[in-house]
Amino acid sequence: FVLHIEHIQALKNMLQSPPHPYAPTDTCNFGKQKKLGCVWALASGYLVWEACTADLTIGAIQATLLPLEKDLACELCKKSLADHIKQLVVQWSFTKVR
C-alpha cells in the first residue's frame, strides 16, 4: 500500500508543473497561455484520480492529455503541450513501483 502511495506521489510531482510558458507573441498572450495551464491542472487531477483507482498506463496519460491540443489555436502552445506530454511519458515509463 505504501508503495502505491509513493507511485501516486511521483505522478503528482510530474504533473505539478504545466507546460512551460514562453514570451507573448502577437497571436498568443499570457492569458491564452494561462488557459493551457488551467486545462492542464484539470486533466492532471483526473489522471491522479485514475492512478488511485487503477494502474495508470502511458496510453491513458496520452489519451487524457493529447486532446487538450484541439482547443489551442497557437502553434507554440501546441508544441509546448506536446513536448511536455512527451517528457511526462518518458518520466512515467521510468517510474517503477518498488
Coordinates of C-alpha atoms in Angstrom, one line a residue:
F1 CA 0.0 0.0 0.0
V2 CA 2.8 2.4 0.9
L3 CA 4.5 1.7 -2.5
H4 CA 1.3 2.6 -4.3
I5 CA 1.1 5.9 -2.4
E6 CA 4.7 6.6 -3.4
H7 CA 3.9 5.9 -7.0
I8 CA 1.0 8.3 -6.9
Q9 CA 3.1 10.9 -5.2
A10 CA 5.7 10.5 -8.1
L11 CA 2.9 11.1 -10.6
K12 CA 1.6 14.2 -8.7
N13 CA 5.2 15.6 -8.8
M14 CA 5.4 15.0 -12.5
L15 CA 2.1 16.6 -13.2
Q16 CA 2.6 19.6 -10.9
S17 CA 4.0 21.9 -13.4
P18 CA 2.1 22.9 -16.5
P19 CA 3.7 23.2 -20.0
H20 CA 6.3 25.9 -20.0
P21 CA 5.2 29.4 -20.9
Y22 CA 7.0 31.5 -23.4
A23 CA 7.3 35.2 -24.3
P24 CA 3.9 36.6 -25.5
T25 CA 3.5 36.9 -29.3
D26 CA 1.2 38.9 -31.5
T27 CA -1.2 36.0 -31.6
C28 CA -0.8 34.5 -28.1
N29 CA -0.6 36.4 -24.9
F30 CA -0.2 35.4 -21.2
G31 CA -4.0 35.0 -20.8
K32 CA -4.1 32.3 -23.5
Q33 CA -1.1 30.5 -22.1
K34 CA -2.8 30.6 -18.6
K35 CA -5.8 28.8 -20.1
L36 CA -3.5 26.0 -21.1
G37 CA -2.2 25.8 -17.5
C38 CA -5.8 25.6 -16.2
V39 CA -6.8 22.7 -18.5
W40 CA -3.5 21.0 -17.7
A41 CA -4.4 21.2 -14.0
L42 CA -7.9 19.8 -14.5
A43 CA -6.5 16.9 -16.6
S44 CA -3.8 16.3 -14.1
G45 CA -6.3 15.9 -11.3
Y46 CA -8.2 13.4 -13.4
L47 CA -5.1 11.4 -14.0
V48 CA -4.1 11.3 -10.3
W49 CA -7.7 10.1 -9.5
E50 CA -7.4 7.4 -12.2
A51 CA -4.0 6.3 -10.8
C52 CA -5.6 5.9 -7.4
T53 CA -8.2 3.5 -8.7
A54 CA -6.1 1.5 -11.2
D55 CA -2.7 1.2 -12.8
L56 CA -2.2 4.2 -15.0
T57 CA -0.8 3.3 -18.4
I58 CA 1.1 5.6 -20.8
G59 CA -1.8 5.2 -23.2
A60 CA -4.2 6.5 -20.6
I61 CA -1.9 9.5 -20.0
Q62 CA -1.8 10.3 -23.7
A63 CA -5.5 9.7 -24.2
T64 CA -6.2 12.3 -21.4
L65 CA -3.6 14.9 -22.3
L66 CA -3.3 14.9 -26.1
P67 CA -6.9 16.0 -26.7
L68 CA -6.1 19.3 -24.9
E69 CA -4.5 20.4 -28.1
K70 CA -7.7 20.6 -30.0
D71 CA -8.7 23.8 -28.2
L72 CA -5.4 25.5 -28.8
A73 CA -5.1 27.9 -31.8
C74 CA -1.4 28.9 -31.1
E75 CA 1.2 26.6 -32.7
L76 CA 3.7 27.5 -29.9
C77 CA 1.2 26.4 -27.2
K78 CA 0.6 23.2 -29.2
K79 CA 4.3 22.5 -29.3
S80 CA 4.8 23.3 -25.7
L81 CA 2.0 20.9 -24.7
A82 CA 3.3 18.1 -27.0
D83 CA 6.8 18.5 -25.6
H84 CA 5.5 18.4 -22.0
I85 CA 3.5 15.3 -22.7
K86 CA 6.5 13.5 -24.2
Q87 CA 8.6 14.4 -21.2
L88 CA 5.9 13.2 -18.8
V89 CA 5.5 9.9 -20.7
V90 CA 9.3 9.3 -20.5
Q91 CA 9.4 10.1 -16.8
W92 CA 6.4 7.9 -16.1
S93 CA 7.9 5.0 -18.0
F94 CA 10.9 5.1 -15.8
T95 CA 8.9 5.3 -12.6
K96 CA 8.7 1.8 -11.0
V97 CA 6.6 0.5 -8.2
R98 CA 9.1 -1.0 -5.8

